[in-house]
Structure formats: C-alpha cells, structure tokens
Coordinates of C-alpha atoms in Angstrom, one line a residue:
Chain A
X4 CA 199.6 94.5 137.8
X5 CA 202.5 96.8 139.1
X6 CA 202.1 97.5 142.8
X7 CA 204.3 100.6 143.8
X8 CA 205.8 99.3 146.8
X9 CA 206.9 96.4 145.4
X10 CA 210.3 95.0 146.3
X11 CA 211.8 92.7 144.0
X12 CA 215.4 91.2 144.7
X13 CA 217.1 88.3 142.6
X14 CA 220.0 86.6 144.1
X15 CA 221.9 85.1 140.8
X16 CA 225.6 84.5 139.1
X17 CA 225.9 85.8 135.7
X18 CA 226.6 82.6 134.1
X19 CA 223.6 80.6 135.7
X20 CA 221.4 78.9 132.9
X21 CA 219.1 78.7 136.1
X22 CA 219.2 82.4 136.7
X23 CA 218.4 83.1 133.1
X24 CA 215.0 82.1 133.7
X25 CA 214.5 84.1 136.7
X26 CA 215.4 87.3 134.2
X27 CA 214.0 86.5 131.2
X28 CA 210.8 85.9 133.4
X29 CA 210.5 89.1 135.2
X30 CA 211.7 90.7 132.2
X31 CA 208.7 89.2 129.6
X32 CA 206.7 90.6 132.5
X33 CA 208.2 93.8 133.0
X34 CA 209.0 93.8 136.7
X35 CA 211.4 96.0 138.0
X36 CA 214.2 94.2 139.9
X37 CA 217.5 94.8 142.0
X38 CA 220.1 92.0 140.4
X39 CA 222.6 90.7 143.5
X40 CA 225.5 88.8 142.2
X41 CA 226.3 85.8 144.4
X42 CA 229.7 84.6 142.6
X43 CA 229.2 80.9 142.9
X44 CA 231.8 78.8 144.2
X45 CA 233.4 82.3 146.5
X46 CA 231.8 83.2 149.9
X47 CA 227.7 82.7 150.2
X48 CA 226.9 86.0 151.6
X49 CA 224.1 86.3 154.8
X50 CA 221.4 87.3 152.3
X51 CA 221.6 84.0 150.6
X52 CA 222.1 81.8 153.7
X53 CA 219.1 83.5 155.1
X54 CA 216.8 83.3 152.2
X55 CA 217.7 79.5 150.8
X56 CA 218.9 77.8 153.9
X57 CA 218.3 74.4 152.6
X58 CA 220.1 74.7 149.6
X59 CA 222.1 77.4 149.6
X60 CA 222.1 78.0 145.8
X61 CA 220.8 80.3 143.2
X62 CA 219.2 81.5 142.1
X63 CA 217.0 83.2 144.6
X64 CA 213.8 85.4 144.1
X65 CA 212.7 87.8 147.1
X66 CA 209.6 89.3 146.8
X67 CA 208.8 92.0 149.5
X68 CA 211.6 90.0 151.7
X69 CA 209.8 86.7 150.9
X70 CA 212.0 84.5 149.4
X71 CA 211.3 81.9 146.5
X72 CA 213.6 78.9 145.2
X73 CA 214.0 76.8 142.8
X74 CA 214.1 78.1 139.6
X75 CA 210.6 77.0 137.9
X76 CA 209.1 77.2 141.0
X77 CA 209.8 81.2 141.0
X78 CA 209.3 81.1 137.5
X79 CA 205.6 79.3 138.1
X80 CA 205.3 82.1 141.3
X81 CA 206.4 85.0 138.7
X82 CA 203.4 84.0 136.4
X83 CA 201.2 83.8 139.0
X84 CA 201.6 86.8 141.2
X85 CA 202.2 89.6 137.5
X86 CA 199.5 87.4 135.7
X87 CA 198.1 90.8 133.8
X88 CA 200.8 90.4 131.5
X89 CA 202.3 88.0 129.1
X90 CA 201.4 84.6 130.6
X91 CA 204.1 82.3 130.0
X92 CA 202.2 79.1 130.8
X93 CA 199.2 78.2 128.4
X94 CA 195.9 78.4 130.5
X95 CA 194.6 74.9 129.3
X96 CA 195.5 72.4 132.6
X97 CA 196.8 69.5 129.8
X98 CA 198.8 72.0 128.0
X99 CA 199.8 73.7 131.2
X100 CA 201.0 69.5 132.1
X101 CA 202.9 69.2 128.9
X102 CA 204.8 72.5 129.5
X103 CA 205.7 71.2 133.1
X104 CA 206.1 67.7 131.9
X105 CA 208.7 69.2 129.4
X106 CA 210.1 71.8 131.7
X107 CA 211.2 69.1 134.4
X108 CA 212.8 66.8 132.0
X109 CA 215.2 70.0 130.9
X110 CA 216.4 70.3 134.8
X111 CA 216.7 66.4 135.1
X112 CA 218.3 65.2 131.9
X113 CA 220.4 68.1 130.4
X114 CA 222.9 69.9 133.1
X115 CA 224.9 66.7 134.6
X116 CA 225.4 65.6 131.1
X117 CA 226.4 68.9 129.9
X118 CA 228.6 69.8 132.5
X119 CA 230.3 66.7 131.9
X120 CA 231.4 67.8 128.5
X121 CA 233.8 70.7 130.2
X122 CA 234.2 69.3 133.8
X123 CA 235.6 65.5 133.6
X124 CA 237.9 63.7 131.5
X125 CA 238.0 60.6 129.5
X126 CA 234.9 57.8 129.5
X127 CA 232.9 60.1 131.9
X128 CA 232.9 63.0 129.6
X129 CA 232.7 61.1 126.5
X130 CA 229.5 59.1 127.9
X131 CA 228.3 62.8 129.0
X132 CA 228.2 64.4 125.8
X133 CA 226.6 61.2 123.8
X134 CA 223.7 61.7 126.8
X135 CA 223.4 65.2 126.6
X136 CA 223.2 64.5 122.4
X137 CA 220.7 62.2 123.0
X138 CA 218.8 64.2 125.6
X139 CA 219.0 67.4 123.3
X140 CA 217.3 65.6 120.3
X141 CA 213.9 64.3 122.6
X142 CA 213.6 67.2 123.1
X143 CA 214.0 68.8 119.4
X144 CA 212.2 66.4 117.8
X145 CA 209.5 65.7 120.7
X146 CA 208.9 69.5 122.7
X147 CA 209.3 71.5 120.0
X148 CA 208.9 69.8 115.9
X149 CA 208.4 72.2 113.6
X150 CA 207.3 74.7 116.1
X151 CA 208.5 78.2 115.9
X152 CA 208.7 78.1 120.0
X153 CA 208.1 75.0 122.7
X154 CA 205.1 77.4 123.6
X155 CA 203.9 76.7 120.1
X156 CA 202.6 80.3 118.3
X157 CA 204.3 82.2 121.2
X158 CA 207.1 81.8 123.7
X159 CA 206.1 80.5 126.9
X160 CA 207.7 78.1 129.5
X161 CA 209.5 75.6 128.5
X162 CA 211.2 78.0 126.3
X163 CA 212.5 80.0 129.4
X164 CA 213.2 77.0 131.2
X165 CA 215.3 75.8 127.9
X166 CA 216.5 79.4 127.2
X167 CA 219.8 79.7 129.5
X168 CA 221.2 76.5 128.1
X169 CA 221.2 77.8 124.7
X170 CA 224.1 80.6 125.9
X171 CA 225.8 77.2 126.9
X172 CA 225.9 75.6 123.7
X173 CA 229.4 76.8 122.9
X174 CA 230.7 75.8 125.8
X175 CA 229.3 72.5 125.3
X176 CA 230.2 72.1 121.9
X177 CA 233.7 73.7 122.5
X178 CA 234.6 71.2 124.8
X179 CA 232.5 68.3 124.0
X180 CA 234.4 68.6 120.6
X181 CA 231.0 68.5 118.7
X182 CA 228.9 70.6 116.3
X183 CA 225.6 71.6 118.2
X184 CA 224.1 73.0 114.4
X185 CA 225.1 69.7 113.1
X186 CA 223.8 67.7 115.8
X187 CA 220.5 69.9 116.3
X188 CA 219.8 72.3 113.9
X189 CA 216.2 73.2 115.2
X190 CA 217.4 73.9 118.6
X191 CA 220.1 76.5 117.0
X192 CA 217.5 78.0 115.5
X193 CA 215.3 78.3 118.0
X194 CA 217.5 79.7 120.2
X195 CA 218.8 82.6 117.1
X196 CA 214.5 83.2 117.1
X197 CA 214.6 83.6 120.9
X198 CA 217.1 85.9 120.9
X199 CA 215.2 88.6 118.5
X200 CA 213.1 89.2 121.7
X201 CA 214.6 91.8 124.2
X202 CA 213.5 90.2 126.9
X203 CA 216.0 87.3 125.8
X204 CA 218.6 89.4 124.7
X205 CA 219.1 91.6 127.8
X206 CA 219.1 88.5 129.7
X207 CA 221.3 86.3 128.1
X208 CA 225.3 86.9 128.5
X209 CA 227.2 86.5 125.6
X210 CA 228.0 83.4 125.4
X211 CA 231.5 83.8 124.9
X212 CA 232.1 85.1 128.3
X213 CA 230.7 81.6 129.3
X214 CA 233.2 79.9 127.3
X215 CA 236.2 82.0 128.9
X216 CA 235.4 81.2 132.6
X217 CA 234.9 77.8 131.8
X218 CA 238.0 77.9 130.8
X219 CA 239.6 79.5 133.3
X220 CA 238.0 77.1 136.1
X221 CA 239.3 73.9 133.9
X222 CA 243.1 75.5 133.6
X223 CA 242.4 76.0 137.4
X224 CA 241.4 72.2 137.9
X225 CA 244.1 71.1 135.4
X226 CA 241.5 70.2 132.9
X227 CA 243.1 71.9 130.1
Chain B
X20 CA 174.2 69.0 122.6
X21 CA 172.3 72.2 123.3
X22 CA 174.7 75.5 122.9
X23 CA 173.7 77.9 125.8
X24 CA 175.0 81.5 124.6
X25 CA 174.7 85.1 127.2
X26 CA 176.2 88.3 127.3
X27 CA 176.8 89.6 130.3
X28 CA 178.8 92.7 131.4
X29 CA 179.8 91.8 134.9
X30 CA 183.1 90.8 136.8
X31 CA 182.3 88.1 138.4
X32 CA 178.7 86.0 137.0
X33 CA 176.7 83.5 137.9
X34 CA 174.8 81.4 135.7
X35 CA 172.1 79.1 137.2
X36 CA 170.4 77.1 134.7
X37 CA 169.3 73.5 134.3
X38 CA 167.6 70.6 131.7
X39 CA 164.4 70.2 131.6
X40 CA 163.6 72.0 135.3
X41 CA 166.0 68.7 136.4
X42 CA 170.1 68.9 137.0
X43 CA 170.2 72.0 138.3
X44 CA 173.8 73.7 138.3
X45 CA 175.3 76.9 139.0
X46 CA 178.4 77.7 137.5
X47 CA 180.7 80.9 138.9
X48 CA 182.8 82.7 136.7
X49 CA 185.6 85.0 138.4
X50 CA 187.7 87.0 136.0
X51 CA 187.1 85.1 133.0
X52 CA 188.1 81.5 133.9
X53 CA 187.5 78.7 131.8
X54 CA 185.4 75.9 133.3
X55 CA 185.7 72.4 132.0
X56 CA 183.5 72.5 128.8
X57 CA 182.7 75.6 128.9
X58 CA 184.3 78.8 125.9
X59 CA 184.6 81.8 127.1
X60 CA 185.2 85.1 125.1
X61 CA 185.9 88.2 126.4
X62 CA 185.6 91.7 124.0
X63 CA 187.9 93.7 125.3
X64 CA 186.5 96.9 123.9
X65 CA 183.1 96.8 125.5
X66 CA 183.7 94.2 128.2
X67 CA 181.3 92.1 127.0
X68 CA 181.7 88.2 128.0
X69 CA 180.2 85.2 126.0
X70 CA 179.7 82.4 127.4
X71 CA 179.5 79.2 125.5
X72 CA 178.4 75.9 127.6
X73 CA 178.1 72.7 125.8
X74 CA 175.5 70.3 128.0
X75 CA 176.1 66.5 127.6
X76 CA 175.4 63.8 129.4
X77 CA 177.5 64.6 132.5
X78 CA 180.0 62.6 131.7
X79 CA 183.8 64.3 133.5
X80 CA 185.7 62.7 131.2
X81 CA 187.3 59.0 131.6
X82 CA 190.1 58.6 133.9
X83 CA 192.6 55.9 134.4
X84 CA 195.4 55.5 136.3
X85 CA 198.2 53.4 135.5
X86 CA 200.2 51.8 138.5
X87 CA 202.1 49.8 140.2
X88 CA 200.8 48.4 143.8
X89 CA 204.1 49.8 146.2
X90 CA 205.1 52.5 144.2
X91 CA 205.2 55.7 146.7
X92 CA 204.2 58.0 143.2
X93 CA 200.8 55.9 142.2
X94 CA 199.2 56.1 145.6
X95 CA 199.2 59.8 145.7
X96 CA 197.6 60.1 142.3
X97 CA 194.9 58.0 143.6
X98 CA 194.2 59.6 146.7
X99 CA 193.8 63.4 144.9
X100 CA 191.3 61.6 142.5
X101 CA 189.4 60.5 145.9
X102 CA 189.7 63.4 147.4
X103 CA 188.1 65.3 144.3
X104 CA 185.6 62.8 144.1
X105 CA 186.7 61.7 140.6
X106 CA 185.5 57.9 139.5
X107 CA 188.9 55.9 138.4
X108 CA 189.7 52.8 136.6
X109 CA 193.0 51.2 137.9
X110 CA 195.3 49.7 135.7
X111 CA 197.9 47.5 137.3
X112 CA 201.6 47.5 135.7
X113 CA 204.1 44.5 136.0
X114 CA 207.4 47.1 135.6
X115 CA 209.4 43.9 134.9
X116 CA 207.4 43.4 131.7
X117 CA 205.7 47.0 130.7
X118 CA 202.6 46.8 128.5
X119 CA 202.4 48.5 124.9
X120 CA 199.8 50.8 126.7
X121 CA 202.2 52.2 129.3
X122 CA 204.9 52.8 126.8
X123 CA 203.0 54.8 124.4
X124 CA 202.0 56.7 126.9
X125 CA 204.7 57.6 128.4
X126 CA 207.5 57.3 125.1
X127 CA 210.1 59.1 127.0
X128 CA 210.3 58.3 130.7
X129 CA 208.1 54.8 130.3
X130 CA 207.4 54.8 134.1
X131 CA 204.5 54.9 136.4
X132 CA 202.2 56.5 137.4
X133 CA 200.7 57.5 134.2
X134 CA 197.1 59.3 134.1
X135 CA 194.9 59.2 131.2
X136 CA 192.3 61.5 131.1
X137 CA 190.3 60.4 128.0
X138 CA 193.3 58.6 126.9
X139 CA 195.4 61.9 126.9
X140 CA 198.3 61.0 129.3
X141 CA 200.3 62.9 131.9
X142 CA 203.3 61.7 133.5
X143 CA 205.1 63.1 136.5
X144 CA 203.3 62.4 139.8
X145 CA 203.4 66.1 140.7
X146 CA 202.7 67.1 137.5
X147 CA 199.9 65.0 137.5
X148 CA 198.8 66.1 141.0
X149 CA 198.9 69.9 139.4
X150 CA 196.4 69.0 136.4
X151 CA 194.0 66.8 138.8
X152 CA 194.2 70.1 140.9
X153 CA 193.3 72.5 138.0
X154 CA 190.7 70.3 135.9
X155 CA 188.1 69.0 138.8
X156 CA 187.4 72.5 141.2
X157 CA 185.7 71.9 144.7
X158 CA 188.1 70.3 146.8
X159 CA 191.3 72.3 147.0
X160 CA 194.9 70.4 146.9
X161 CA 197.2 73.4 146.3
X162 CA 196.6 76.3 148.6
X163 CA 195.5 80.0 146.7
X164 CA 197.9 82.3 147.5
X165 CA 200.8 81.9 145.5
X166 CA 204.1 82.4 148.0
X167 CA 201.9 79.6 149.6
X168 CA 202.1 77.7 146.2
X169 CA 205.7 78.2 146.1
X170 CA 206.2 76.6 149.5
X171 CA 204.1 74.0 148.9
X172 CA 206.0 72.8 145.8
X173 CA 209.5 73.6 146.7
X174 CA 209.3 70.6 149.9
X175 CA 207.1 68.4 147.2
X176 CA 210.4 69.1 145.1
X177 CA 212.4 68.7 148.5
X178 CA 210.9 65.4 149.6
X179 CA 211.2 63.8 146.4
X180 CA 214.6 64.1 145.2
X181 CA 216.6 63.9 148.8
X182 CA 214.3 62.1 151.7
X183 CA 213.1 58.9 149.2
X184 CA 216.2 58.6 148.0
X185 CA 218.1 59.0 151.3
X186 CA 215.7 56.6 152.9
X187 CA 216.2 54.1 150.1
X188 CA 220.0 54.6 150.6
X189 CA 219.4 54.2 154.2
X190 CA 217.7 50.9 153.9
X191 CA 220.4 49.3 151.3
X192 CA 223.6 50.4 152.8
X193 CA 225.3 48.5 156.0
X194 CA 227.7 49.5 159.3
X195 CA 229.0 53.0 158.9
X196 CA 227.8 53.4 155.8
X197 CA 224.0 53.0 157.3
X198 CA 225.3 55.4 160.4
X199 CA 225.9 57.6 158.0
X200 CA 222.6 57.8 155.8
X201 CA 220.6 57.6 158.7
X202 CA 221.8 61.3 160.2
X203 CA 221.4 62.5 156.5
X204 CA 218.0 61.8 156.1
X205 CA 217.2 62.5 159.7
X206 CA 218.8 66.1 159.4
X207 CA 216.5 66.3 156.1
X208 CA 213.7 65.0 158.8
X209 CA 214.5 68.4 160.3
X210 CA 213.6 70.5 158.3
X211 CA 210.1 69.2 157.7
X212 CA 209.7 68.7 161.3
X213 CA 209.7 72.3 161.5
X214 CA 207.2 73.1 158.6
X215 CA 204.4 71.0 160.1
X216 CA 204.9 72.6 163.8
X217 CA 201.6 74.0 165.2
X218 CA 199.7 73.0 162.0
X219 CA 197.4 69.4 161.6
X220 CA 198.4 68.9 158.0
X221 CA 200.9 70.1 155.7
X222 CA 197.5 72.1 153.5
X223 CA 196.3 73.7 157.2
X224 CA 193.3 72.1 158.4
X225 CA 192.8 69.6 155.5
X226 CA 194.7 67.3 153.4
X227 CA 196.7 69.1 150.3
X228 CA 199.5 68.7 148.0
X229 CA 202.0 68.0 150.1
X230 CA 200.3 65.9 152.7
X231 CA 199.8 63.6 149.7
X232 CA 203.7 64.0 148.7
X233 CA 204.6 63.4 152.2
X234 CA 202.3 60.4 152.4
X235 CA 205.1 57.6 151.9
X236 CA 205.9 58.8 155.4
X237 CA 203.6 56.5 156.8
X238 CA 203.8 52.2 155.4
X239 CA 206.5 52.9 152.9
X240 CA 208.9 54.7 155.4
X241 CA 208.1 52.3 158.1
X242 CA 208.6 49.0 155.6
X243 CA 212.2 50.2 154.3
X244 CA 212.1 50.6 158.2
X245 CA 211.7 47.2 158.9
X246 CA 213.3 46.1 155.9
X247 CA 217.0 48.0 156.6
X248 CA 216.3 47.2 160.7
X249 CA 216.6 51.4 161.4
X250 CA 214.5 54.1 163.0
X251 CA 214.5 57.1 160.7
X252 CA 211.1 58.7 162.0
X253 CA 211.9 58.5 165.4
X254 CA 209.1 60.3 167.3
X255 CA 211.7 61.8 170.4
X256 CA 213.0 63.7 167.2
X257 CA 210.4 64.5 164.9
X258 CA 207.1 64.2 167.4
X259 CA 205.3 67.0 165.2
X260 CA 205.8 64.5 161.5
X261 CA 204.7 61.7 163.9
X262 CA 202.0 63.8 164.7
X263 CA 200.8 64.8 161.5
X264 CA 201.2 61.0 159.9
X265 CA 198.9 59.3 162.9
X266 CA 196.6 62.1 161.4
X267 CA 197.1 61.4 157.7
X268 CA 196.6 57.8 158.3
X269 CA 193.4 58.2 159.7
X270 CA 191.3 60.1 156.9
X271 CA 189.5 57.2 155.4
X272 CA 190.2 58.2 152.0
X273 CA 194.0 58.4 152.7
X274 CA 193.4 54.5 154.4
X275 CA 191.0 53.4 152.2
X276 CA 194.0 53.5 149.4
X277 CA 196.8 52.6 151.4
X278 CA 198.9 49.5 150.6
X279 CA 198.6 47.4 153.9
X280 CA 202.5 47.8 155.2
X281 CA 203.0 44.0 154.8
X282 CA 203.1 44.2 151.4
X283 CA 205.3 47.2 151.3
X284 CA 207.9 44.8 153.8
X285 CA 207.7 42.4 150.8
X286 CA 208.3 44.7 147.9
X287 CA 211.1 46.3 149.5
X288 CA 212.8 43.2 150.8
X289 CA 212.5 41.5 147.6
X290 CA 213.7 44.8 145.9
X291 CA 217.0 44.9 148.3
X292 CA 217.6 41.4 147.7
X293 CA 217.6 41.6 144.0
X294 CA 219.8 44.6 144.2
X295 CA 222.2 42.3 146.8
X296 CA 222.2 39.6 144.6
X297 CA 223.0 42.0 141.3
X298 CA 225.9 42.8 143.9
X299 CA 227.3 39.5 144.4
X300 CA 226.9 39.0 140.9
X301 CA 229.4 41.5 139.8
X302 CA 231.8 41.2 142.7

C-alpha cells in the first residue's frame, strides 16, 4: 500500500549486480524512489558513511531516513513492508526456505569466482572461471530445471537475487574466454525471458556498458 | 479426516471448534493467513473467505535434526525447536565420515545442521531458524515489525561471516599475527556491544533470533578462548555482551542444550591441532 509521505532513497553504482536487486524490487512493486549514485571505488559520500557504517558498501535502502543493508535483506524488507503487491517470495515457509536457501548460495558461490574471470591473471583466474562454471550449472540444473522462472510459474526471488548477474555474463564470458550459451543455455534463456518484464528491463544496464568499464579498470590495473 | 468448510465475511475470524466436545482449539485468522493444515480461499469479488481445516490426529509433523555435538550452527536449531515447544529427534553426524542420509539431504552444501521436517530438508542455520519461525506460531523468534526484521538479520548475517571466523582466526594464529586478530574481532565486539546496550536480550525482553545467533558467545567463544590462550570478550570492554550472555546462559532451555564448555576445549584443540599438524605436513 502506497503511503504519501513515503521517503524512499537507494544508495547504488550503476554496475552493481547487488543494486539490481534493490531496483528490480521496488520496481515489481511499484515504489517510487530517488536513485543516489555512489561511484564505487571514488570518495564514500556522508550519506553512505552514516547509513552503512559497518560496511560501508552498497547498495543502501533508506526508508523514511531508516536505512536497510544488505542486499536480500532490503529485498526481504521491500516484500515485507509493500506486501499488497506482487509478492516476490512464495508464502509457503518450505518454499519461502528453498527460495532463501537458493538466494544465499547466489551471494556465496557466484561473485568471487566471477570476478576472478576479469580481475586476476593466470591459475587464479583460470581456477575462477572453472568455479563459477561449475557454480552456474547447480544452479541451472538444481534452482531452476525446466522452469520458466526459479520462482517456478512466476518470477519471484531468487530470480531477483540471480537477475543482476545475468547483465554480467558478457563480461564474464568476455574475459573468462568462454561461451556462457554453450556452457548454460537455460540460464541464457532465462535471463532473455526476464528481460521481457519492465520491471527487469529498466533496471538492468546494458550490459555492454559493463563490459567497457571493466575494461577500463583492467587497462588501469595493467590487466589488459 | 473430517473437512470443516465456513464462509465468513470478516477481516479478521475466529473459529472455535472442537472433536467430540474434547480438543478444544481456536484458531485466528488475520488477513487471510494460512495456518499449518489449514486452505484458505479468498473471493475477491464478494470477500467471501473459505476456510478449509483438515483434523487429524494432532500430529505437527516429524522433525529431525541432523548435527554435529560442537558445531556453533546445530545448537541454535535446537534451542528455537525448544523454545517453540516442538518435539525433536537428534541425529548425530560423524563429519569425518557423512552418512547417505546427510548427503541426500543436503546434495549441494553436504553440511550440518540439516532439519527435516517430515523428511523435507532445510539447510542453512538461519534459513532454518526462519522456517521454524514461520511454521510453529506462539512463541516469537523474529520480532514483527519489519525495519526490526531487517536489523535483526543483517547482525545474524554480521556475526556469522566476520566474528566466527575472526575468532577462529584468532584462536589459530600466533605472536603478531594473534595481536592482530584479536583487535579485529574485538572492534567487531564493538559494534555489538552497542546493539545490546540498555536491552536484556538481543529480541527485547525474551530470547529471539539473534540471541540464538549470538549464542556461541557463551562455551564456544570461551573454549577457542582457552584453546588460543586470549581474551576476546573481555568484560572492562564489552560489560553490556557480558551482560547479556550471563543472561542467555541462564534460561534453562538455552542450558538445558548447551554443550558443557569442556567438550567444546576438546573439539577445538583437537581441531587446531589437526590443522597444525596439516601445517607441518606441508611445510
């Protein structure tokens, strides 16, 4: 339910698979939100050392000056609070565990691996990709199957918390010198399906764009 | 089986019924939730509910818990299943040599804890904690409001992947090295020092969520303690965490469960010395 004096803020950096969520969430659940670009890896503004002093990262939901981190956290807190429309996790507490279960192995076995594909060298990105590979196809063959979404019928989730990634995969496959279609053709697909929703494709950068900064930050590193 | 079926047009209902004059229940429906066994259908048009309870023999389902005695994850799963008053059957794990059972439960991570809830598993001990919390009502371990919720997960999330590990870092590493870990974790120690100021437990005035995630605070912290000869919860610092664990410790469900801290010495010692030994090994 819209309240009128609601005040919603999202501290995020264009590029941020993490941040993704946070949009795509508020945007299934048609919130109205002010988008503050924190350019990750320049100066962390006040707003951000204020509202995520612990970490210091985005991205970073405020909701009437209340601030929420951690990306599924505020993703959990987005269902929660706007739950009048499109729930994104399924109300059934064993399906709701799966979706968490599935949602927490994306965060803990996908970005060190990926990010070793563009940001080391050698063995170390080598072993990276083979992980992320390996870590990709669980979750093909075991999240989603033959599903049209990991939410099943409808996208939910897991599917948000998988969704930023997807605008990665040319990155990853750019650098990682592999074929993401060839390696997982479901999860291509998925992602082409995703993006027919608005809510996905106003959220999502091009991915592209990813590819060029990337690229820019490994010349700058003396990666290239 | 009986089928109970009523229409109401209400909000919020109550439905008092029982078998045979015996068993007498209430259940309490608030915007449309689903209850345990119960189907609820809601037509939209005329705001009509349907309510659909199947009766059986009062059986909640069978739970077991898959574990292994000194792991800092298991023992929270079992006290939340206490605290809801939810009847158990432990199943101890030897990690060095994992059963057929554990592994098909849990095909990708193959770790404990593992809950089965009539032999559906769930894996991830705060994801577990979350589905104990939403299938058996009464006793409350998340807090209602949902910037609460928020809170109370992000330090679960906080406490697990930096102040376990820190401590377990602590406890292995030596001279500077061991300096050095101990004013990480005790700078992590900070910030939860100032979350449980003025308050008895992490959940208010009862055990929650994350008193149960902040429960290796009390043997496990003090046997890597003992273990890697340091002070990490040092009660000049922190005398509010003190506080809160001599409090924790003392709810009889939360020391009924408890591992006795002796044990806890043993499994960590013989945990650092296999890893000293792997060490030797290779050098």
């Amino acid at each position: 339910m819209e309240k009128e004096n609601d005040e919603v803020i999202l501290l995020d950096y264009w590029p941020s698979m993490y941040g993704m969520r946070l949009r795509v969430a508020l945007a299934e659940k048609e919130v109205k939100y002010e988008f503050k670009e924190e350019v990750v890896g320049g100066v962390k503004s006040p707003l951000l050392l204020k509202m995520n002093p612990i970490h210091k990262k985005i991205p970073v939901l405020i909701h009437n000056g209340k601030p929420i981190c951690e990306s599924l956290i505020a993703v959990e807190y987005i269902d929660e609070v706007w739950k009048d429309k499109s729930p994104l996790l399924p109300s059934d507490p064993y399906q709701r565990a799966q979706a968490r279960f599935w949602a927490d192995y994306i965060d803990k076995k996908l970005y060190a691996p990926g990010r070793k594909t563009w940001d080391a060298k050698g063995e170390e990105k080598e072993e990276g990709k083979k992980e992320l590979i390996k870590s990709l196809k669980v979750l093909e063959l075991e999240a989603l199957g033959d599903r049209p979404y990991f939410g099943g019928e409808s996208f939910g989730f897991v599917d948000i918390a998988f969704i930023g990634f997807y605008s990665w995969f040319y990155t990853f496959e750019t650098f990682g010198n592999f074929s993401m279609e060839a390696e997982c053709p479901k999860l291509v697909a998925w992602g082409t399906r995703c993006l027919q929703k608005e809510s996905v494709s106003k959220s999502l950068p091009d991915p592209y764009k990813i590819y060029e900064i990337i690229l820019t930050y490994r010349k700058h590193f003396g990666l290239e | 089986m009986q089928d109970l079926s009523l229409e109401i047009q209400f909000e919020r209902v109550a439905l008092d019924f029982s078998i045979q004059g015996r068993n007498k229940k209430r259940i309490l429906f608030i915007n449309f939730v689903i209850y345990k066994d119960l189907r609820v259908e809601q037509n939209l048009q005329t705001n009509c509910i349907s309510l659909f309870y199947r009766f059986s023999t009062g059986r909640m389902g069978e739970v077991k818990v898959i574990g292994s005695s000194g792991s800092v994850f298991c023992t929270r799963v079992e006290w939340a299943l206490k605290l809801k008053g939810v009847a158990y059957e432990y199943i101890q794990e030897n990690l060095l040599n994992k059963s057929e059972l554990l592994i098909n439960s849990n095909p990708v991570h193959k770790k404990v804890p593992v809950l089965l809830h009539d032999d559906k598993p769930i894996v991830e001990s705060l994801v577990i904690l979350e589905y104990i919390d939403e299938t058996w009502k009464g006793y409350s371990l998340l807090p209602q409001d949902p910037h609460e919720r928020a809170t109370a997960r992000f330090w679960a999330k906080f406490v697990d992947e930096t102040c376990v590990i820190g401590s377990w870092q602590a406890m292995q590493a030596e001279g500077e090295a061991k300096a050095r870990a101990i004013e990480s974790v005790q700078e992590l120690f900070a910030f939860i020092e100032k979350q449980i100021q003025g308050k008895k437990f992490f959940g208010g005035e009862q055990i929650g969520y994350l008193d149960l995630v902040m429960g290796w605070k009390c043997h496990w912290l003090s046997a890597m303690e003992e273990v890697g000869q340091m002070k990490l919860l040092d009660q000049e610092k922190f005398p509010s965490l003190h506080q809160w664990a001599e409090n924790f410790k003392q709810n009889p469900i939360i020391h009924e469960i408890m591992p006795p801290q002796e044990n806890l010495v043993n499994y960590f010692q013989g945990g650092l010395n296999y890893l000293r030994s792997l060490a030797t090994n290779k050098g």
